[in-house]
Amino acid sequence: MAIFETTGGEVMRGKSAGVILLLAGWVVGSGRVAGADPSDPASLLPLGALAALQMNNLGAVVGRLEKSGLVEALYSTPQGIELTKRPDFKKAMAGKAILEQQAGMSAVEILTTILGGQVAVGMYPQAGASQPEFLAVMRVRDPARWKQLRERIEPFLLLADQVMNVSRPANGVTQITVKNVGALAWGDAWLMAGTKADRLPGVWGNLQGVDSGKEKEKKPPFKSLAEDVDYQAIRQQLGGQPVIGFFLSNKVLKSPDGKRLISDKLDNPVASLLLGGLIEMVGRSPYLGGALTVGENDFALRLAAPGEVGKLDAGRKALFPAAGKPGTPRFPAVPGLIGGIAWDRDIATWYTNREALLESRALPGFDQFETGIANILPGKDFATDVLGTLGRGMTVLAAPQDYSYLDGTPGVKLPAFALIIDLAKPKEGASLMNLFLQTLAAILNIEAGQQGRQPWVMTSETHNGVQISFGDYLQKPKGKDLPVVTNFTPAAALVGNRYLLCTSRGLCKQLIDTLAKPSTVEESAATPVQADDWAVTGSRLADALALNRNLLEAGGLRNGRTGKQAREEFQAMEDALRQVEKLRLRSVLQPWGVELRLEGSWK
Amino acid sequence: MLDNPLAPHAFGVGGWSWRDAAHLLRRAQYGVSPDEIERATQAGPVATIDRLIRPQAESAEFTSAEALLRQTALDTGSTANLQAWWLYRLGHSANPLTEKMTFFWHNLFATSNEKVKDVALMLAQNDLFRAQALGNYAGLLHAMARDPAMLIWLDGNANRRRHPNENFAREVMELFSLGVGNYTEKDIQEAARGFTGWHMREGVFWFNASQHDTGDKTVLGVKGNLDGDSVIDICLKQAACPRFIAMRLLKTFVMPEPGEAALAAVSASIRRNGFVMGPVLRELLTSRLFFSGEARGSLIKSPLDLVLGTQRALVPAPRLEPTISRLSALGQDLFLPPTVKGWEGGRLWISSTTYLLRANFAAELTKGDLYGQLIDLEAEARRHQLQTPGEATRYYCDLLLASEPAQAVRVRLEAFASSAGSQAVRDRGLIHLILALPEQQLM
Amino acid sequence: MSANRRIFLGRCGTAGAISVGVSLPGIWRGAIRAAGNQAKPGGRVLVVVEMAGGNDGLNTVIPFTDDAYHKARPTLAVGKDRVLKVTGQVGLHPRLAEIRALFDDGQVAVVQGVGYPRPDRSHFRSMDIWHTARPEKVDLRDGWLGRALELDPRALGGGVPALALGTEKLPLALLSSRVNVPNVQSMDAYKLVAGPGDSSTQARSRQTLREAVALHGASGSEGGAASELDFLRRTADVTLTSVDRLGEVAKAYKPGATYPGTGLAQRLQVVAQLIAGNLGTQIFYVSLGGFDTHSRQQPAHEGLLGELSGAVGAFLKDLKSHGLADRVMVATFSEFGRRLAENGSLGTDHGAASQMFCIGAGARGGVLGAHPSLTDLVDGDPKHHTDFRQVYAALLEKWLGYPSEPVLGKGFKPVDCVKV
């Protein structure tokens, strides 16, 4: 697990995780603000968008942003300091100050009280240009105050007509055009900005209920994005009123000549096995959507790729749960479970179909791999004899390690890991796995011998009626900074049709106990059908990291920090992690397609 | 002797100058910061060499950070973390000459963790080098024959009574004390017998009496039942021995091709001081030879001198990981010398590939913060009143180059500085350019 | 033409293309003018392809009529009907189609039975022996190509006389205590990174640096610091010039053949690019690893031979389209061959004598020497009849124009694998 590496980079990654949590933190609050306009902001955008983004309760988000320490913190980073020194930034700030002074209220107040706090941004194809154009529209909620505000500000704008052209193209409409940049327009009940000035009149003409003057002949009735069938579908599929929602038309996913931009073959076998199904669904889907929703102490970011999993080719269909099957195995609730990964895959079918899924240059690697495996499992064919014994489910999990088999501790303290393989043919599978384990232990023992370490002695015992094969040291290795490899003493067992391969005998025993009591397994009815499930509990991960506190602080020193800075950085990361109740990423099978869901909850 | 090269340098009319101080510090440590030059200029030559040679107390910050990095190296058993620990010491210790001499011994008794594969043993060997950095070479040579990392490195345990392994005995003469041409193959074979049974057991030296050859041996003309220590003592008595060490000292601290007079003088000093390095270095680093025009700017910087030196002058809190990988690309992985000969250095540091890497290091250092934040150039300009392009060019050339650049180079640098934009942009560009110059590769 | 004279002219011809009129020291400029008067364009180039791991020579050049071969290799022998016959007795492995086509065109010398006395079966030691050309003693100070370069005054002056491409470390063969050979792991990294500032500042900075490094020559003979500085300036000058030239070369180069997507092919394509760009590099070194086929040899070995053949075929075709084929010789070697008898895991173990290929328009096409006997074995291996240093001698003397004796320590009779 990369997070246990002791490089400085990991510390930084930990930090950015903290920032994301903070971000999530005030998005939460913003979701709570009362009185959000229930109407769909997309109704403000014309039909034909390649992509659209909507944000609700924007004012609250900005308000919380301004009040939180985060903006301050961002400004004090090196990049932030650079930014504040830039002339255009200074100008923008000055402009904001003038605006706020004239309006007699803060920009945030304007956003939340006068404007609806909803914004819709659309991306449209631009004829004859490779760049798309953008259009953003806001609806005014308090026209009376909006009118007052405009009356106070507009005179000043007219003074500054050197860089921009201010016009009143229709009654009650003000349009400001900045050459080569775009235009801003507002009317009695709306405010809009676009990168192409020409488009604005067509849109505000409809919103304002007047002729734009340019399309006198016969104005087509205004059709908004809300009438787009794909858009409607995705709204329905994702449901609710998200804090942020986005929509991507399939046109974006295709090149001008109509070809898919996402290649149908990957060149990385691991990526194909992990993500091949999702990538293909995205490549095929007519449109994509996303939604961020926020609750009292949780959030969910959902990305939807509609389509029919059943129509995929065999190799990729194998990467999703079979119809009517429950999907990924649930995580066994072993004491102190830090986190884990669970899959539901028909690996054998994926493997035999690899030529259809992978670029030809990735294929020779499989042959080399098979040759290598044949050295460890002589006389066996990987696809038939090994993969053929596997079932669909596979789980990797991490839990606290006890070092009872050592007289001391390793220098780098890793948690205990377990791999749980669901077997289709438990007997053959388990004997093969045991053979593999024995051979692997023999090979590693040779290396141990060469480096003057103790070998593992393979032995076995029975725990609650289940036989555990495990490696142990004849004499407990002694010392406080034992090599990393002393984190591992392999232990394996077969429980029903599930083969357990653990890095510690203690975890193996706990798993046997847990799996024997199905009631301690998370209730499956409440869980949707999943192909992947990645979960971590923040406070427990923090505990695991804290065991290696010195190493991580040393990472800070190597990164040019002082001892004090390194301590503070570690503390910040640990505190942030401890706030996280749970973080979970999973792919969920829906009646209409697949969904990638990132969920988090905090205390 | 009339013109003894080691006679104390007589500082001329201007006395001990900023430039003299910079020369001494560049050679005695890995690079130098403007503040250090300023302090040394104020303190004078005697106090400065005194500070370099006498042990100085380390700061509390250094002590705790060093301990943490040391423990991390031990915990992870990773060579990269061991390198980080030493780089931190090289950059931050209050005893920079001690660290430079520690490297001197590492380069002489070049042992690689590639084969030893034990960070704790490498660290223990390094601590030994440090303890004797300015101490007694003779003692160190004896200690090396019993050093566990060295025993693994040169196959000590394979050296047995009936099957002597010459690896260590050969290197003791060829690379550790005498140099090629000062012994015969027969001497090596006989010496190897003296080291039979000098083994390692459970991580420590162990005299395996049953494997030690107690017969008579003749090494360099001395006959008797010689053991390892007597072989080493015989080597130390050879006239070639102090000359061998003198040559290494001169090539490391003074000039690439020292003459016979210099060699003889330093060799005599080593003998006179009984192989104790502190007094030898004090003499050498204050000598007229050391301050001669011929010596100044004559050494090609090793990657350590280049990378750490540049950082010491320009990056107050350098990042160690990119530093390690840059040193590695340039060919200097600490604790991983390419062969038992160590890093030969000099012109061998320079090839097309490494020159590009050196120039690109200059660009990366000045462009972003890959190696850490550059000093505040605006503050620097205010402090040193760098207003005109000429003033900036002069200041940064003095700080970063060992010698004044040729007129033709200075003119071009000034022309570049004149055409640059704001002061900070100008100075950043100027520093990059100076760091990429061929002149920058010398010290 | 005397060998030394050929070295001189060969080197200078290509040097002219590096940097005429930019900033070469006076002595070079004079030399280039002298070479410019000669009709002969460009110097000769040797491309060494190392087949690391011990290539199974018996399944590369196959004695298909020999019953002993089929008997010793019940599962691995290549059938008579599948080999690409080149004589009545031997044929090439079916995956060597491109090399067979070159053979038919008279451009491949197959030197059979190459090895050295008392063969060492350790990868490391045997590889060191091939690299140093010193089977008698362990002395890793320098390699055979490094020693050859020391005889070349221009190589001593800096520049890029030889280049290892894609190897992690500089191959021992190219090591020299006096000549620096660059080891370019990737061409992408062989670039001068621009300094800080906007693009015009960067351009001025680069120009200033170019001018500053070109100030060599004036102080070179003074000794001490001045001579070190002169050395640095010369190296920097050649470096920056070659970086610029490489950039131009990359822009100007259009491949004249479709290279396969394999690693070796990609490396040889870069070599072709550099030769076409006239950088003055006379020795290129590339490596293809994975020949240590102890088990399930067949698919892996076939793949590697296919990679070799496809890459070399495309390389020579590309060179031909650029009118450079006459200047380039490819020589292959491996640290040892493999045992005659296959082992119990469908593979072969470390052996001894094997063959070398010399490929190019300058090669004397044909099969040189008899295939070693498969019944007269030492330790289960066919015996060598040609010392590898005889092939080195031919490449040094007849192809590159270096005297071979100072390089190889004593005189070796060159194998007749190069057209004079």
PDB file of N, CA and C in Angstrom, chain B residues 256 296-298 300 341 347-348 350-353 355-356 359-360 363 366-367 406 408-409 412 416 419-420 428-429 432-433 436-439 441-442, chain C residues 141 159-160 177 180 182-184 190-196 201 204-205 208-209 211-213 215 225 227-229 231-233 235-236 239 243:
ATOM      1  N   PRO B 256      44.648  19.567  -9.131  1.00  0.00           N
ATOM      2  CA  PRO B 256      44.539  18.254  -9.757  1.00  0.00           C
ATOM      3  C   PRO B 256      45.899  17.594 -10.020  1.00  0.00           C
ATOM      4  N   ARG B 296      43.952  28.074  -7.028  1.00  0.00           N
ATOM      5  CA  ARG B 296      42.592  28.622  -6.999  1.00  0.00           C
ATOM      6  C   ARG B 296      41.834  28.265  -8.279  1.00  0.00           C
ATOM      7  N   GLY B 297      40.638  27.791  -8.104  1.00  0.00           N
ATOM      8  CA  GLY B 297      39.784  27.481  -9.259  1.00  0.00           C
ATOM      9  C   GLY B 297      40.312  26.367 -10.128  1.00  0.00           C
ATOM     10  N   SER B 298      41.151  25.493  -9.576  1.00  0.00           N
ATOM     11  CA  SER B 298      41.772  24.480 -10.422  1.00  0.00           C
ATOM     12  C   SER B 298      41.107  23.112 -10.313  1.00  0.00           C
ATOM     13  N   ILE B 300      37.996  20.452 -10.526  1.00  0.00           N
ATOM     14  CA  ILE B 300      36.664  20.233 -11.100  1.00  0.00           C
ATOM     15  C   ILE B 300      35.749  19.751  -9.983  1.00  0.00           C
ATOM     16  N   LYS B 341      37.610   1.388  -6.059  1.00  0.00           N
ATOM     17  CA  LYS B 341      38.483   2.554  -6.248  1.00  0.00           C
ATOM     18  C   LYS B 341      37.799   3.861  -5.854  1.00  0.00           C
ATOM     19  N   ARG B 347      38.446  15.135 -14.304  1.00  0.00           N
ATOM     20  CA  ARG B 347      37.815  15.256 -15.615  1.00  0.00           C
ATOM     21  C   ARG B 347      36.806  14.151 -15.879  1.00  0.00           C
ATOM     22  N   LEU B 348      36.939  13.035 -15.155  1.00  0.00           N
ATOM     23  CA  LEU B 348      36.001  11.942 -15.399  1.00  0.00           C
ATOM     24  C   LEU B 348      34.574  12.298 -14.991  1.00  0.00           C
ATOM     25  N   ILE B 350      33.141  14.815 -16.050  1.00  0.00           N
ATOM     26  CA  ILE B 350      32.548  15.633 -17.119  1.00  0.00           C
ATOM     27  C   ILE B 350      32.425  14.835 -18.410  1.00  0.00           C
ATOM     28  N   SER B 351      31.208  14.710 -18.890  1.00  0.00           N
ATOM     29  CA  SER B 351      30.960  14.174 -20.221  1.00  0.00           C
ATOM     30  C   SER B 351      29.814  14.999 -20.789  1.00  0.00           C
ATOM     31  N   SER B 352      29.483  14.741 -22.033  1.00  0.00           N
ATOM     32  CA  SER B 352      28.350  15.480 -22.614  1.00  0.00           C
ATOM     33  C   SER B 352      27.108  15.322 -21.754  1.00  0.00           C
ATOM     34  N   THR B 353      26.843  14.075 -21.392  1.00  0.00           N
ATOM     35  CA  THR B 353      25.624  13.815 -20.635  1.00  0.00           C
ATOM     36  C   THR B 353      25.654  14.527 -19.288  1.00  0.00           C
ATOM     37  N   TYR B 355      27.493  17.064 -18.431  1.00  0.00           N
ATOM     38  CA  TYR B 355      27.501  18.529 -18.551  1.00  0.00           C
ATOM     39  C   TYR B 355      26.085  19.040 -18.717  1.00  0.00           C
ATOM     40  N   LEU B 356      25.325  18.338 -19.570  1.00  0.00           N
ATOM     41  CA  LEU B 356      23.923  18.732 -19.760  1.00  0.00           C
ATOM     42  C   LEU B 356      23.168  18.661 -18.443  1.00  0.00           C
ATOM     43  N   ALA B 359      24.059  21.586 -16.376  1.00  0.00           N
ATOM     44  CA  ALA B 359      23.409  22.815 -16.855  1.00  0.00           C
ATOM     45  C   ALA B 359      21.913  22.763 -16.558  1.00  0.00           C
ATOM     46  N   ASN B 360      21.314  21.602 -16.726  1.00  0.00           N
ATOM     47  CA  ASN B 360      19.879  21.482 -16.482  1.00  0.00           C
ATOM     48  C   ASN B 360      19.552  21.597 -14.996  1.00  0.00           C
ATOM     49  N   ALA B 363      19.069  25.140 -14.398  1.00  0.00           N
ATOM     50  CA  ALA B 363      17.760  25.625 -14.841  1.00  0.00           C
ATOM     51  C   ALA B 363      16.670  25.221 -13.856  1.00  0.00           C
ATOM     52  N   THR B 366      16.781  27.194 -10.543  1.00  0.00           N
ATOM     53  CA  THR B 366      16.403  28.605 -10.567  1.00  0.00           C
ATOM     54  C   THR B 366      14.977  28.813 -11.048  1.00  0.00           C
ATOM     55  N   LYS B 367      14.403  27.805 -11.715  1.00  0.00           N
ATOM     56  CA  LYS B 367      13.069  28.019 -12.291  1.00  0.00           C
ATOM     57  C   LYS B 367      11.949  27.766 -11.295  1.00  0.00           C
ATOM     58  N   ALA B 406      36.595  35.555 -17.166  1.00  0.00           N
ATOM     59  CA  ALA B 406      37.316  36.336 -18.163  1.00  0.00           C
ATOM     60  C   ALA B 406      36.465  37.530 -18.584  1.00  0.00           C
ATOM     61  N   ALA B 408      35.715  38.588 -21.437  1.00  0.00           N
ATOM     62  CA  ALA B 408      34.767  38.279 -22.514  1.00  0.00           C
ATOM     63  C   ALA B 408      33.495  37.653 -21.947  1.00  0.00           C
ATOM     64  N   VAL B 409      33.636  36.892 -20.865  1.00  0.00           N
ATOM     65  CA  VAL B 409      32.466  36.261 -20.253  1.00  0.00           C
ATOM     66  C   VAL B 409      31.670  37.312 -19.492  1.00  0.00           C
ATOM     67  N   ARG B 412      29.542  39.544 -21.600  1.00  0.00           N
ATOM     68  CA  ARG B 412      28.323  38.889 -22.103  1.00  0.00           C
ATOM     69  C   ARG B 412      27.271  38.745 -21.002  1.00  0.00           C
ATOM     70  N   PHE B 416      23.566  40.398 -20.975  1.00  0.00           N
ATOM     71  CA  PHE B 416      22.345  39.635 -20.708  1.00  0.00           C
ATOM     72  C   PHE B 416      21.550  40.303 -19.592  1.00  0.00           C
ATOM     73  N   SER B 419      19.575  43.367 -20.506  1.00  0.00           N
ATOM     74  CA  SER B 419      18.397  43.224 -21.353  1.00  0.00           C
ATOM     75  C   SER B 419      17.241  42.573 -20.608  1.00  0.00           C
ATOM     76  N   ALA B 420      17.496  42.143 -19.353  1.00  0.00           N
ATOM     77  CA  ALA B 420      16.430  41.451 -18.628  1.00  0.00           C
ATOM     78  C   ALA B 420      15.450  42.443 -18.039  1.00  0.00           C
ATOM     79  N   ARG B 428      17.460  36.282 -11.295  1.00  0.00           N
ATOM     80  CA  ARG B 428      17.181  34.858 -11.431  1.00  0.00           C
ATOM     81  C   ARG B 428      17.818  34.327 -12.721  1.00  0.00           C
ATOM     82  N   GLY B 429      17.635  35.055 -13.808  1.00  0.00           N
ATOM     83  CA  GLY B 429      18.210  34.658 -15.097  1.00  0.00           C
ATOM     84  C   GLY B 429      19.730  34.656 -15.042  1.00  0.00           C
ATOM     85  N   HIS B 432      21.006  31.669 -13.098  1.00  0.00           N
ATOM     86  CA  HIS B 432      20.920  30.459 -13.938  1.00  0.00           C
ATOM     87  C   HIS B 432      22.093  30.392 -14.907  1.00  0.00           C
ATOM     88  N   LEU B 433      22.343  31.515 -15.557  1.00  0.00           N
ATOM     89  CA  LEU B 433      23.395  31.540 -16.569  1.00  0.00           C
ATOM     90  C   LEU B 433      24.767  31.270 -15.938  1.00  0.00           C
ATOM     91  N   ALA B 436      25.299  27.685 -15.188  1.00  0.00           N
ATOM     92  CA  ALA B 436      25.443  26.782 -16.332  1.00  0.00           C
ATOM     93  C   ALA B 436      26.807  26.924 -17.004  1.00  0.00           C
ATOM     94  N   LEU B 437      27.585  27.898 -16.569  1.00  0.00           N
ATOM     95  CA  LEU B 437      28.873  28.172 -17.227  1.00  0.00           C
ATOM     96  C   LEU B 437      29.904  27.071 -16.958  1.00  0.00           C
ATOM     97  N   PRO B 438      30.842  26.882 -17.877  1.00  0.00           N
ATOM     98  CA  PRO B 438      31.966  25.985 -17.599  1.00  0.00           C
ATOM     99  C   PRO B 438      32.728  26.432 -16.344  1.00  0.00           C
ATOM    100  N   GLU B 439      32.836  27.751 -16.130  1.00  0.00           N
ATOM    101  CA  GLU B 439      33.544  28.284 -14.965  1.00  0.00           C
ATOM    102  C   GLU B 439      32.935  27.775 -13.667  1.00  0.00           C
ATOM    103  N   GLN B 441      31.905  24.911 -12.991  1.00  0.00           N
ATOM    104  CA  GLN B 441      32.287  23.533 -12.683  1.00  0.00           C
ATOM    105  C   GLN B 441      33.619  23.484 -11.929  1.00  0.00           C
ATOM    106  N   LEU B 442      34.248  24.640 -11.761  1.00  0.00           N
ATOM    107  CA  LEU B 442      35.545  24.690 -11.077  1.00  0.00           C
ATOM    108  C   LEU B 442      35.399  25.277  -9.685  1.00  0.00           C
TER     109      LEU B 442
ATOM    110  N   ARG C 141      39.247  -2.233 -15.894  1.00  0.00           N
ATOM    111  CA  ARG C 141      39.498  -0.805 -15.979  1.00  0.00           C
ATOM    112  C   ARG C 141      38.888  -0.182 -17.229  1.00  0.00           C
ATOM    113  N   GLY C 159      33.597  15.561 -27.489  1.00  0.00           N
ATOM    114  CA  GLY C 159      32.641  15.200 -28.514  1.00  0.00           C
ATOM    115  C   GLY C 159      31.909  13.926 -28.172  1.00  0.00           C
ATOM    116  N   VAL C 160      31.251  13.351 -29.147  1.00  0.00           N
ATOM    117  CA  VAL C 160      30.480  12.141 -28.917  1.00  0.00           C
ATOM    118  C   VAL C 160      31.014  11.067 -29.858  1.00  0.00           C
ATOM    119  N   SER C 177      39.675   5.181 -19.509  1.00  0.00           N
ATOM    120  CA  SER C 177      40.070   6.139 -18.483  1.00  0.00           C
ATOM    121  C   SER C 177      40.326   7.510 -19.098  1.00  0.00           C
ATOM    122  N   ASN C 180      35.505  10.052 -22.613  1.00  0.00           N
ATOM    123  CA  ASN C 180      34.183   9.991 -22.014  1.00  0.00           C
ATOM    124  C   ASN C 180      33.152   9.642 -23.061  1.00  0.00           C
ATOM    125  N   PRO C 182      29.259   9.184 -23.754  1.00  0.00           N
ATOM    126  CA  PRO C 182      27.956   9.404 -23.132  1.00  0.00           C
ATOM    127  C   PRO C 182      27.081   8.163 -23.195  1.00  0.00           C
ATOM    128  N   ASN C 183      26.325   7.991 -22.141  1.00  0.00           N
ATOM    129  CA  ASN C 183      25.370   6.907 -22.076  1.00  0.00           C
ATOM    130  C   ASN C 183      24.011   7.571 -22.045  1.00  0.00           C
ATOM    131  N   VAL C 184      23.321   7.545 -23.175  1.00  0.00           N
ATOM    132  CA  VAL C 184      22.054   8.265 -23.275  1.00  0.00           C
ATOM    133  C   VAL C 184      20.935   7.274 -23.011  1.00  0.00           C
ATOM    134  N   TYR C 190      18.080  14.059 -23.433  1.00  0.00           N
ATOM    135  CA  TYR C 190      19.295  14.703 -23.953  1.00  0.00           C
ATOM    136  C   TYR C 190      18.928  16.076 -24.499  1.00  0.00           C
ATOM    137  N   LYS C 191      18.552  16.948 -23.602  1.00  0.00           N
ATOM    138  CA  LYS C 191      18.089  18.282 -23.992  1.00  0.00           C
ATOM    139  C   LYS C 191      18.611  19.304 -23.001  1.00  0.00           C
ATOM    140  N   LEU C 192      18.776  20.520 -23.485  1.00  0.00           N
ATOM    141  CA  LEU C 192      19.142  21.602 -22.587  1.00  0.00           C
ATOM    142  C   LEU C 192      17.854  22.234 -22.085  1.00  0.00           C
ATOM    143  N   VAL C 193      17.639  22.150 -20.779  1.00  0.00           N
ATOM    144  CA  VAL C 193      16.424  22.715 -20.199  1.00  0.00           C
ATOM    145  C   VAL C 193      16.551  24.232 -20.173  1.00  0.00           C
ATOM    146  N   ALA C 194      15.509  24.920 -20.611  1.00  0.00           N
ATOM    147  CA  ALA C 194      15.559  26.380 -20.652  1.00  0.00           C
ATOM    148  C   ALA C 194      15.544  26.946 -19.240  1.00  0.00           C
ATOM    149  N   GLY C 195      16.192  28.078 -19.071  1.00  0.00           N
ATOM    150  CA  GLY C 195      16.257  28.717 -17.770  1.00  0.00           C
ATOM    151  C   GLY C 195      14.986  29.479 -17.454  1.00  0.00           C
ATOM    152  N   PRO C 196      15.028  30.284 -16.365  1.00  0.00           N
ATOM    153  CA  PRO C 196      13.835  31.030 -15.991  1.00  0.00           C
ATOM    154  C   PRO C 196      13.566  32.177 -16.972  1.00  0.00           C
ATOM    155  N   THR C 201      13.890  35.893 -22.963  1.00  0.00           N
ATOM    156  CA  THR C 201      14.972  35.813 -21.970  1.00  0.00           C
ATOM    157  C   THR C 201      15.700  34.481 -22.100  1.00  0.00           C
ATOM    158  N   ARG C 204      17.935  34.520 -25.117  1.00  0.00           N
ATOM    159  CA  ARG C 204      19.150  35.320 -24.892  1.00  0.00           C
ATOM    160  C   ARG C 204      20.113  34.581 -23.979  1.00  0.00           C
ATOM    161  N   SER C 205      19.539  33.916 -22.969  1.00  0.00           N
ATOM    162  CA  SER C 205      20.369  33.172 -22.022  1.00  0.00           C
ATOM    163  C   SER C 205      21.117  32.063 -22.753  1.00  0.00           C
ATOM    164  N   THR C 208      23.830  33.514 -24.884  1.00  0.00           N
ATOM    165  CA  THR C 208      24.973  33.962 -24.073  1.00  0.00           C
ATOM    166  C   THR C 208      25.818  32.768 -23.653  1.00  0.00           C
ATOM    167  N   LEU C 209      25.133  31.697 -23.241  1.00  0.00           N
ATOM    168  CA  LEU C 209      25.864  30.498 -22.832  1.00  0.00           C
ATOM    169  C   LEU C 209      26.652  29.926 -24.006  1.00  0.00           C
ATOM    170  N   GLU C 211      27.874  31.477 -26.475  1.00  0.00           N
ATOM    171  CA  GLU C 211      29.053  32.307 -26.745  1.00  0.00           C
ATOM    172  C   GLU C 211      30.128  32.097 -25.684  1.00  0.00           C
ATOM    173  N   ALA C 212      29.669  31.965 -24.426  1.00  0.00           N
ATOM    174  CA  ALA C 212      30.643  31.829 -23.332  1.00  0.00           C
ATOM    175  C   ALA C 212      31.397  30.508 -23.418  1.00  0.00           C
ATOM    176  N   VAL C 213      30.743  29.428 -23.823  1.00  0.00           N
ATOM    177  CA  VAL C 213      31.441  28.144 -23.871  1.00  0.00           C
ATOM    178  C   VAL C 213      32.329  28.054 -25.106  1.00  0.00           C
ATOM    179  N   LEU C 215      34.512  30.090 -25.944  1.00  0.00           N
ATOM    180  CA  LEU C 215      35.745  30.872 -25.757  1.00  0.00           C
ATOM    181  C   LEU C 215      36.960  29.996 -25.481  1.00  0.00           C
ATOM    182  N   ALA C 225      44.527  25.634 -13.632  1.00  0.00           N
ATOM    183  CA  ALA C 225      43.116  25.978 -13.739  1.00  0.00           C
ATOM    184  C   ALA C 225      42.728  26.301 -15.173  1.00  0.00           C
ATOM    185  N   SER C 227      43.827  25.145 -17.987  1.00  0.00           N
ATOM    186  CA  SER C 227      43.621  24.014 -18.879  1.00  0.00           C
ATOM    187  C   SER C 227      42.365  23.242 -18.487  1.00  0.00           C
ATOM    188  N   GLU C 228      42.021  23.209 -17.184  1.00  0.00           N
ATOM    189  CA  GLU C 228      40.761  22.577 -16.791  1.00  0.00           C
ATOM    190  C   GLU C 228      39.590  23.354 -17.381  1.00  0.00           C
ATOM    191  N   LEU C 229      39.683  24.665 -17.311  1.00  0.00           N
ATOM    192  CA  LEU C 229      38.605  25.491 -17.850  1.00  0.00           C
ATOM    193  C   LEU C 229      38.470  25.273 -19.354  1.00  0.00           C
ATOM    194  N   PHE C 231      39.244  22.598 -20.987  1.00  0.00           N
ATOM    195  CA  PHE C 231      38.619  21.284 -21.177  1.00  0.00           C
ATOM    196  C   PHE C 231      37.103  21.385 -20.991  1.00  0.00           C
ATOM    197  N   LEU C 232      36.704  22.102 -19.934  1.00  0.00           N
ATOM    198  CA  LEU C 232      35.271  22.238 -19.662  1.00  0.00           C
ATOM    199  C   LEU C 232      34.558  22.979 -20.787  1.00  0.00           C
ATOM    200  N   ARG C 233      35.200  24.035 -21.268  1.00  0.00           N
ATOM    201  CA  ARG C 233      34.565  24.790 -22.347  1.00  0.00           C
ATOM    202  C   ARG C 233      34.428  23.946 -23.603  1.00  0.00           C
ATOM    203  N   THR C 235      34.207  20.663 -23.781  1.00  0.00           N
ATOM    204  CA  THR C 235      33.141  19.679 -23.584  1.00  0.00           C
ATOM    205  C   THR C 235      31.771  20.342 -23.689  1.00  0.00           C
ATOM    206  N   ALA C 236      31.654  21.511 -23.044  1.00  0.00           N
ATOM    207  CA  ALA C 236      30.364  22.200 -23.059  1.00  0.00           C
ATOM    208  C   ALA C 236      30.000  22.595 -24.486  1.00  0.00           C
ATOM    209  N   THR C 239      28.907  19.628 -26.375  1.00  0.00           N
ATOM    210  CA  THR C 239      27.611  19.196 -25.852  1.00  0.00           C
ATOM    211  C   THR C 239      26.481  20.054 -26.391  1.00  0.00           C
ATOM    212  N   VAL C 243      23.504  18.963 -28.840  1.00  0.00           N
ATOM    213  CA  VAL C 243      22.092  19.071 -28.450  1.00  0.00           C
ATOM    214  C   VAL C 243      21.314  19.797 -29.535  1.00  0.00           C
TER     215      VAL C 243
END
